[in-house]
């Protein structure tokens, strides 16, 4: 939504019959130019204002209430680098903005354009303590309550470490303290915390701070009535559906988090979570529909990182097809579904997260998300999917089906002491479906830049120890499963099939497709040949299609990119390849 250079020029053209104020939007602000110092101060205020909303652009050098292009008088006397540094230093927390010039024929011939991204760590303000947010076409002051909510949502204020209102130590349940000790004793029997009496135990976990019970302490150890009174938005809702129309369990949990975790785990240790056995040598590998360790990580992430100032509940929906865990509050600190495997850990509720880490339930290093992927892919299951917006985060874990060859191969390697990390698992899973991948496809898959992705691929293609083989030496090189791994992962027939796919067979497959459907697009051709959507695949298919449309070929082309379609060459039903 942030206006581009062309958007700004289009708006300036409309000044012929409008004033600049009419053309402003939630993402665009025009400002007249006076002098660099005054305008810099305005730029700082508007930067914080836009960053607290969805980002935007401030254009200096245009009068607000003059009709016609005479409103454009331009900007002068500034230094772009001084402005970039000045805005960065004057906004709290610091924010990098783009400051550029826009050429116009009027006035000084230059407009000064400040492009502000949506902030990843709101609320933003000036060094003087001014906090505003863009609402429609105006920058409105943040009221104290909203200011507090934004800080909590973004994680800049640790709600879980704040004192719980009207809660005393007598509201803490000793049964929950015993539950916490039992959990800790199972995973860290030597922990010094186990030697402490309850009050010191609570203090050590951050449940009591400066003599007051924290919100984290309330959620972990509070009696149910105290939690309901002080934190009514706390609820974990578990729904188990045996079918689309048959609900077998519909439970709402409002008590302490540790007891909730136990209840959820119990739901996944019975008939509702069936297991399958797979023979791996002399051993049996038991593969549950939804691994309990994955369920635990998913629920822990949801309750630890949710926003407790927003309404809503953590919803755990369990069906045969998928497990869906949804929690209130969007991603924080720049985390997105496209970087979630690589982004540095960030916590909205630091005290609660630290307490869970001390109890041995979560990893503060942020590897819980990766562990979910690794566990599922090790069993030959589908890659899980994160989704998220401003108001919630959803994790989808797909049905209990799995690839037996993948599960057996990984289990065999582990039994031999051969390690395979998440990168290797992601690539193996990808190559179950596609013939090869290149650095571009690998970068998207691994959530890395292309150079780093190439490093991972080259490491996996090392002689003797690798699982891949590289074909080509240019940037367009492709990576394929090596012979031994391909036979284990795809079976002998599958290996022979992908090995035997050559241009002659490609042509036969395309001709068969034409006989059934009459025409084919480049995208359909890539799908038919199992080449994927990488740039290398696009180039390869384009090369084949071009060859087959030459004189004597069996195709004729119709249309131009991006709407190109290929038909059988006139009078040539069989053609040549």
XYZ file of C-alpha atoms in Angstrom:
577
model
C 0.000 0.000 0.000
C 2.978 2.359 0.379
C 2.973 4.601 -2.736
C 5.629 3.983 -5.351
C 7.456 6.645 -7.355
C 4.876 6.265 -10.138
C 2.030 6.593 -7.636
C 3.452 9.906 -6.436
C 3.858 11.223 -9.993
C 0.278 10.211 -10.781
C -0.939 12.093 -7.697
C 1.058 15.173 -8.720
C -0.631 15.129 -12.143
C -3.999 15.309 -10.398
C -2.977 18.627 -8.811
C -4.194 20.278 -12.003
C -7.690 20.294 -10.529
C -7.185 19.296 -6.887
C -5.330 20.468 -3.814
C -2.655 18.256 -2.296
C -4.684 17.743 0.872
C -7.377 15.968 -1.188
C -4.803 13.540 -2.577
C -3.367 12.474 0.762
C -4.158 9.009 2.066
C -3.336 6.820 5.016
C -0.006 6.130 3.279
C 0.779 9.493 1.634
C 1.465 12.951 3.090
C 2.432 16.123 1.197
C 4.313 18.847 3.078
C 5.478 22.316 1.982
C 9.206 23.070 2.167
C 10.465 25.819 4.451
C 13.974 25.033 5.645
C 15.925 21.810 6.323
C 15.823 22.074 10.133
C 12.068 22.662 10.408
C 11.212 20.044 7.803
C 13.544 17.494 9.401
C 11.611 17.897 12.658
C 8.345 17.283 10.785
C 9.874 14.280 9.001
C 10.777 12.690 12.330
C 7.246 13.115 13.685
C 5.625 11.712 10.546
C 8.123 8.849 10.397
C 7.099 7.692 13.878
C 3.432 8.217 12.966
C 3.631 6.104 9.789
C 5.811 3.431 11.422
C 3.163 2.903 14.112
C 0.607 2.127 11.369
C 1.341 0.517 7.991
C 4.168 2.706 6.761
C 3.924 5.525 4.247
C 5.598 8.303 2.273
C 6.198 11.971 3.139
C 6.758 14.227 0.119
C 8.355 17.624 0.851
C 8.016 20.521 -1.550
C 4.251 20.628 -2.214
C 1.873 23.194 -0.710
C -1.249 21.777 0.905
C -3.988 24.129 -0.287
C -2.989 25.451 -3.687
C -4.884 24.228 -6.755
C -2.760 23.411 -9.792
C 0.836 22.392 -10.255
C 1.819 25.782 -8.895
C 1.566 23.999 -5.558
C 4.824 22.231 -6.454
C 7.694 24.455 -5.324
C 10.320 21.820 -4.526
C 12.921 21.435 -1.782
C 16.476 22.765 -1.483
C 19.430 23.066 0.886
C 19.274 19.558 2.303
C 21.796 16.725 2.460
C 20.331 13.271 1.867
C 22.828 11.501 4.114
C 22.291 14.026 6.919
C 18.546 13.379 6.698
C 18.950 9.609 6.731
C 21.180 9.750 9.794
C 19.097 12.424 11.478
C 15.791 10.576 11.177
C 17.383 7.314 12.306
C 18.836 8.990 15.420
C 15.719 10.997 16.336
C 13.150 8.171 16.200
C 12.769 5.850 19.206
C 13.395 2.998 18.693
C 15.726 3.843 15.829
C 14.308 3.227 12.365
C 15.988 3.128 8.949
C 14.080 5.074 6.288
C 14.694 5.743 2.593
C 15.356 9.410 1.726
C 15.506 10.203 -1.997
C 14.805 12.921 -4.519
C 12.036 13.054 -7.106
C 12.621 15.145 -10.233
C 9.871 17.612 -11.206
C 9.864 20.506 -13.701
C 8.530 23.052 -11.193
C 10.230 25.097 -8.470
C 13.691 23.887 -7.526
C 13.187 20.826 -9.716
C 13.448 18.405 -6.798
C 11.051 16.981 -4.247
C 12.376 15.322 -1.106
C 10.754 11.930 -0.489
C 10.932 10.058 2.835
C 9.736 6.450 2.567
C 8.824 4.887 5.927
C 8.382 1.107 6.383
C 5.844 -0.407 8.723
C 7.694 -0.645 12.034
C 8.526 -4.066 13.411
C 8.913 -2.858 17.028
C 6.176 -0.309 17.776
C 5.361 2.019 19.396
C 7.657 4.565 17.729
C 8.085 8.103 18.963
C 10.386 11.082 18.795
C 13.337 11.692 21.084
C 11.132 14.330 22.755
C 8.556 11.706 23.688
C 5.885 12.424 21.052
C 3.934 9.302 20.029
C 1.386 9.374 17.215
C -0.207 6.886 14.826
C -1.554 7.335 11.291
C -5.359 7.125 11.231
C -6.853 7.753 7.801
C -5.176 11.016 6.664
C -4.167 12.242 10.103
C -1.497 11.585 12.702
C -3.343 11.102 15.981
C -1.812 11.001 19.489
C -1.618 7.587 21.107
C -3.670 7.517 24.293
C -1.922 5.960 27.310
C -3.943 2.742 27.185
C -3.351 2.162 23.480
C 0.298 3.100 23.930
C 0.587 0.406 26.589
C -1.207 -2.183 24.442
C 1.055 -1.542 21.467
C 4.148 -1.916 23.623
C 2.876 -5.228 24.974
C 1.862 -6.540 21.528
C 5.271 -5.695 20.105
C 7.163 -7.206 23.038
C 8.844 -3.902 23.971
C 7.006 -4.146 27.296
C 6.984 -7.525 29.009
C 3.399 -7.943 30.172
C 4.194 -11.299 31.746
C 6.773 -9.653 34.019
C 4.368 -6.972 35.275
C 2.679 -7.371 38.655
C -0.727 -9.079 38.382
C -3.434 -6.756 39.656
C -5.017 -7.671 42.994
C -3.203 -11.015 43.153
C -1.429 -12.151 46.320
C 0.855 -15.081 46.988
C -2.103 -16.769 48.698
C -3.718 -16.992 45.233
C -0.962 -19.344 44.057
C -1.839 -23.032 44.075
C 0.720 -25.337 45.761
C -0.532 -28.183 43.563
C 0.711 -26.280 40.503
C 4.095 -25.741 42.167
C 4.322 -29.508 42.721
C 3.358 -30.085 39.098
C 6.159 -27.747 37.982
C 8.667 -29.558 40.191
C 7.675 -32.924 38.734
C 8.104 -31.628 35.196
C 11.475 -30.124 36.013
C 12.668 -33.259 37.792
C 11.956 -35.346 34.682
C 14.015 -33.210 32.317
C 16.594 -31.613 34.650
C 16.887 -33.691 37.811
C 19.988 -31.796 38.896
C 18.398 -28.329 38.746
C 19.147 -26.129 41.756
C 15.562 -24.882 41.655
C 14.365 -28.256 42.941
C 16.182 -27.653 46.225
C 14.298 -24.430 46.989
C 11.118 -24.027 49.085
C 8.032 -22.873 47.187
C 8.446 -19.113 47.657
C 12.082 -19.139 46.529
C 11.100 -21.575 43.752
C 8.547 -19.024 42.537
C 11.064 -16.205 42.781
C 13.609 -18.201 40.815
C 11.091 -18.675 38.001
C 10.030 -15.018 37.950
C 6.568 -15.881 39.275
C 7.195 -13.515 42.207
C 9.160 -10.301 41.711
C 9.723 -7.606 44.360
C 7.230 -9.377 46.573
C 4.447 -9.237 43.964
C 2.996 -12.057 41.870
C 3.734 -11.458 38.188
C 1.342 -12.181 35.350
C 3.626 -15.091 34.432
C 3.289 -16.420 37.978
C -0.483 -16.096 37.770
C -0.645 -18.054 34.498
C 1.691 -20.777 35.752
C 0.639 -21.207 39.374
C -2.553 -19.196 39.944
C -5.762 -20.727 41.208
C -8.402 -20.943 38.518
C -10.681 -18.320 40.098
C -7.791 -15.844 40.361
C -6.824 -16.369 36.717
C -10.448 -15.915 35.587
C -10.804 -12.689 37.586
C -7.556 -11.025 36.521
C -6.894 -12.511 33.076
C -10.270 -13.504 31.588
C -8.803 -13.586 28.078
C -6.684 -16.600 29.062
C -8.251 -19.720 27.597
C -7.097 -22.731 25.607
C -9.872 -24.356 23.615
C -9.354 -27.944 22.459
C -11.696 -29.332 19.803
C -11.440 -32.882 18.501
C -13.483 -33.688 15.400
C -13.805 -37.313 14.349
C -15.314 -36.015 11.098
C -16.362 -32.707 9.579
C -19.706 -32.871 11.395
C -18.893 -34.954 14.486
C -17.223 -33.297 17.498
C -16.024 -35.814 20.092
C -14.369 -33.325 22.474
C -14.944 -29.634 23.031
C -12.969 -28.543 26.098
C -12.178 -25.045 27.332
C -9.256 -24.847 29.764
C -8.897 -21.749 31.955
C -6.585 -23.037 34.665
C -2.785 -22.918 34.918
C -0.655 -23.372 31.806
C 1.201 -26.431 33.105
C -2.017 -28.311 33.791
C -3.336 -27.294 30.369
C -0.189 -28.659 28.751
C -0.687 -31.998 30.508
C -4.344 -32.164 29.435
C -3.452 -31.502 25.785
C -0.695 -34.127 25.845
C -3.106 -36.659 27.344
C -5.506 -36.029 24.454
C -2.770 -37.077 22.025
C -1.665 -40.254 23.813
C -4.803 -42.303 23.185
C -6.974 -43.620 20.348
C -7.541 -40.086 19.019
C -3.906 -40.072 17.876
C -3.349 -43.480 16.213
C 0.115 -44.832 15.462
C 1.495 -46.902 12.601
C 4.445 -49.305 12.827
C 7.242 -49.352 10.302
C 9.953 -51.999 10.196
C 13.467 -50.574 10.132
C 15.899 -53.461 10.134
C 15.301 -55.445 13.302
C 13.473 -52.578 14.961
C 9.967 -51.159 14.833
C 9.463 -47.432 14.301
C 6.187 -46.145 15.727
C 4.858 -43.132 13.824
C 1.913 -41.289 15.413
C -0.536 -39.287 13.350
C 0.615 -36.198 15.265
C 3.863 -36.603 17.242
C 3.347 -35.591 20.873
C 6.594 -33.611 20.967
C 5.351 -31.569 18.003
C 1.986 -30.978 19.683
C 3.771 -29.870 22.861
C 5.989 -27.396 21.002
C 3.049 -26.005 19.042
C 0.895 -25.433 22.116
C 3.788 -24.030 24.162
C 4.635 -21.560 21.406
C 0.986 -20.526 21.219
C 0.504 -19.856 24.947
C 3.948 -18.347 25.582
C 3.980 -15.956 22.623
C 0.313 -14.964 22.387
C -0.811 -11.423 23.148
C -2.561 -11.434 26.501
C -3.916 -7.900 26.034
C -5.936 -8.947 23.000
C -9.230 -10.809 23.274
C -9.496 -14.313 21.963
C -8.311 -17.766 22.891
C -5.682 -20.257 21.875
C -7.561 -22.714 19.685
C -6.329 -26.277 19.149
C -8.449 -27.918 16.447
C -7.680 -31.623 15.993
C -9.086 -33.512 13.007
C -7.997 -36.523 10.991
C -6.791 -34.209 8.235
C -4.826 -31.678 10.255
C -3.961 -30.129 13.591
C -4.456 -26.357 13.630
C -3.134 -24.215 16.510
C -4.155 -20.549 16.468
C -3.126 -17.891 18.978
C -4.079 -14.194 19.359
C -1.474 -11.604 18.374
C 0.482 -11.504 15.144
C 4.161 -12.191 14.556
C 6.578 -9.807 16.277
C 10.051 -8.389 15.669
C 9.943 -8.866 11.907
C 9.210 -12.602 12.013
C 7.119 -13.817 9.059
C 6.185 -17.216 7.612
C 8.967 -16.664 5.055
C 11.779 -16.306 7.632
C 10.436 -18.131 10.665
C 13.065 -20.888 10.470
C 15.989 -18.426 10.432
C 14.886 -15.347 12.360
C 16.481 -14.678 15.711
C 14.209 -15.657 18.621
C 11.862 -12.995 19.926
C 9.410 -13.177 22.807
C 6.337 -11.106 23.522
C 6.285 -12.413 27.118
C 9.908 -12.657 28.213
C 9.338 -13.567 31.860
C 6.916 -16.351 30.938
C 9.284 -17.612 28.242
C 12.225 -17.613 30.678
C 10.174 -19.508 33.270
C 9.269 -22.165 30.720
C 12.920 -22.429 29.722
C 14.009 -22.856 33.348
C 11.444 -25.629 33.679
C 12.994 -27.335 30.644
C 9.858 -26.974 28.544
C 11.051 -24.564 25.851
C 14.343 -23.502 24.316
C 15.182 -19.806 24.514
C 17.506 -20.271 21.538
C 14.414 -20.287 19.338
C 14.894 -23.832 18.046
C 11.384 -24.961 18.951
C 10.035 -23.894 15.565
C 12.796 -25.805 13.791
C 12.193 -28.836 16.003
C 8.573 -28.985 14.818
C 9.701 -29.097 11.179
C 12.513 -31.557 11.870
C 10.341 -34.035 13.752
C 7.609 -34.063 11.102
C 9.971 -34.330 8.136
C 11.945 -37.123 9.846
C 8.756 -39.170 9.847
C 8.218 -38.477 6.146
C 5.300 -36.153 6.826
C 4.382 -32.945 5.013
C 6.090 -29.699 5.885
C 3.943 -27.709 8.381
C 2.706 -24.273 7.457
C 2.714 -21.014 9.424
C 0.215 -18.298 8.597
C -0.154 -14.948 10.277
C -1.478 -11.414 10.096
C -1.857 -8.546 12.531
C -4.242 -10.325 14.846
C -3.218 -13.970 15.036
C -0.702 -16.683 14.185
C -1.777 -20.091 12.903
C 0.264 -23.280 12.615
C -1.084 -26.051 10.399
C 0.250 -29.571 10.878
C -1.083 -31.876 8.222
C -2.652 -35.323 8.468
C -1.099 -38.481 9.770
C -0.074 -39.897 6.402
C 3.643 -40.230 5.757
C 6.192 -41.382 3.201
C 7.442 -44.790 4.342
C 10.661 -44.631 2.326
C 11.549 -41.219 3.754
C 10.803 -42.312 7.329
C 12.746 -45.575 6.928
C 15.733 -43.831 5.316
C 16.040 -41.183 8.045
C 15.557 -43.767 10.814
C 18.238 -45.982 9.255
C 20.686 -43.083 9.071
C 20.021 -42.163 12.693
C 20.576 -45.788 13.717
C 23.929 -45.671 11.933
C 24.868 -42.470 13.732
C 24.616 -40.480 10.512
C 23.269 -37.026 11.241
C 20.906 -35.142 8.947
C 19.847 -31.643 9.897
C 16.725 -29.682 8.999
C 18.253 -28.319 5.787
C 18.901 -31.848 4.553
C 15.409 -32.964 5.534
C 13.799 -30.056 3.704
C 15.781 -30.862 0.559
C 15.037 -34.592 0.751
C 11.344 -33.859 1.165
C 11.405 -31.489 -1.816
C 13.181 -34.001 -4.051
C 10.554 -36.623 -3.347
C 8.307 -34.577 -5.638
C 10.673 -32.782 -7.999
C 13.495 -34.062 -10.175
C 16.003 -31.412 -9.097
C 16.391 -28.036 -7.469
C 18.641 -25.064 -8.091
C 19.965 -22.337 -5.817
C 16.912 -20.135 -6.366
C 14.457 -22.859 -5.357
C 16.731 -23.869 -2.464
C 16.888 -20.274 -1.200
C 13.091 -20.137 -0.931
C 12.897 -23.615 0.581
C 15.610 -23.052 3.202
C 14.754 -19.383 3.857
C 18.301 -18.315 3.007
C 19.907 -15.967 0.516
C 21.073 -17.633 -2.701
C 24.747 -17.704 -1.770
C 24.042 -19.375 1.576
C 21.658 -21.814 -0.081
C 24.352 -22.692 -2.611
C 26.719 -23.401 0.279
C 24.219 -25.828 1.802
C 23.699 -27.577 -1.552
C 27.429 -27.861 -2.228
C 27.989 -29.301 1.243
C 25.279 -31.915 0.635
C 26.911 -32.727 -2.709
C 30.313 -33.525 -1.206
C 31.727 -36.851 -2.452
C 31.169 -39.951 -0.284
C 29.301 -38.158 2.536
C 26.797 -36.189 0.452
C 23.252 -37.014 -0.594
C 23.212 -34.873 -3.747
C 25.072 -34.651 -7.006
C 25.663 -31.382 -8.806
C 25.188 -31.000 -12.554
C 26.713 -27.932 -14.142
C 29.172 -25.310 -12.923
C 27.364 -22.071 -13.648
C 24.808 -20.244 -11.499
C 22.206 -22.335 -13.311
C 23.656 -25.594 -11.943
C 21.091 -28.087 -10.705
C 21.233 -30.538 -7.804
C 19.820 -34.052 -7.904
C 19.635 -36.967 -5.475
C 22.652 -39.197 -5.842
C 22.085 -42.742 -7.046
C 22.139 -44.512 -3.666
C 19.828 -42.033 -1.925
C 17.458 -41.853 -4.909
C 17.013 -45.634 -4.882
C 16.269 -45.644 -1.139
C 14.005 -42.589 -1.224
C 12.154 -43.200 -4.493
C 12.578 -46.949 -4.973
C 14.274 -48.600 -7.922
C 11.379 -47.871 -10.261
C 11.245 -44.259 -9.164
C 14.965 -43.829 -9.629
C 14.838 -45.382 -13.086
C 11.923 -43.110 -13.963
C 13.683 -39.853 -13.071
C 16.969 -41.035 -14.527
C 15.291 -41.998 -17.770
C 13.490 -38.712 -18.260
C 15.336 -37.253 -21.240
C 14.257 -34.930 -24.061
C 13.007 -37.860 -26.141
C 10.730 -39.074 -23.363
C 9.746 -35.475 -22.581
C 8.480 -35.148 -26.140
C 6.493 -38.388 -25.845
C 4.868 -37.191 -22.634
C 3.947 -33.815 -24.143
C 2.454 -35.507 -27.233
C 0.359 -37.731 -24.971
C -0.833 -34.651 -23.064
C -1.777 -32.930 -26.351
C -3.736 -35.980 -27.433
C -5.776 -35.775 -24.216
C -6.128 -32.011 -23.812
C -5.451 -30.385 -27.175
C -2.918 -27.799 -26.002
C -0.344 -27.122 -23.316
C 1.108 -24.066 -21.518
C 4.691 -23.734 -20.242
C 3.414 -24.074 -16.671
C 1.497 -27.249 -17.554
C 4.604 -28.575 -19.274
C 6.752 -27.984 -16.164
C 4.175 -29.753 -14.028
C 3.864 -32.641 -16.479
C 7.615 -33.229 -16.563
C 7.977 -32.819 -12.790
C 10.522 -30.021 -13.087
C 9.072 -27.605 -10.531
C 8.837 -23.818 -10.723
C 12.486 -22.784 -10.354
C 14.135 -20.421 -12.824
C 16.237 -23.298 -14.145
C 13.082 -25.310 -14.816
C 11.515 -22.372 -16.650
C 14.607 -21.978 -18.838
C 14.795 -25.713 -19.533
C 11.142 -26.011 -20.537
C 11.392 -22.883 -22.683
C 14.347 -24.453 -24.509
C 12.432 -27.673 -25.218
C 9.281 -25.853 -26.349
C 11.334 -23.666 -28.689
C 13.008 -26.752 -30.186
C 9.664 -28.495 -30.718
C 8.193 -25.480 -32.561
C 10.982 -25.283 -35.145
C 10.284 -26.433 -38.733
C 9.529 -30.142 -38.647
C 8.612 -30.026 -34.962
C 5.321 -31.213 -33.514
C 4.194 -27.938 -31.869
C 2.967 -24.557 -32.976
C 2.917 -21.561 -30.673
C -0.009 -19.218 -30.183
C 0.000 -15.968 -28.209
C 2.712 -13.971 -26.468
C 4.055 -14.036 -22.908
C 2.605 -14.359 -20.403
C -0.320 -15.930 -22.301
C 1.400 -18.479 -24.478
C -0.147 -21.798 -25.424
C 1.164 -24.594 -27.667
C -0.955 -26.689 -30.039
C -0.147 -29.675 -32.271
C 1.560 -28.545 -35.465
C -0.884 -28.499 -38.380
C -0.956 -31.850 -40.168
C 1.642 -33.317 -37.776
C 0.025 -35.529 -35.192
C 3.169 -37.384 -34.300
C 5.990 -35.094 -35.332
C 9.605 -35.498 -34.411
C 11.543 -34.668 -31.295
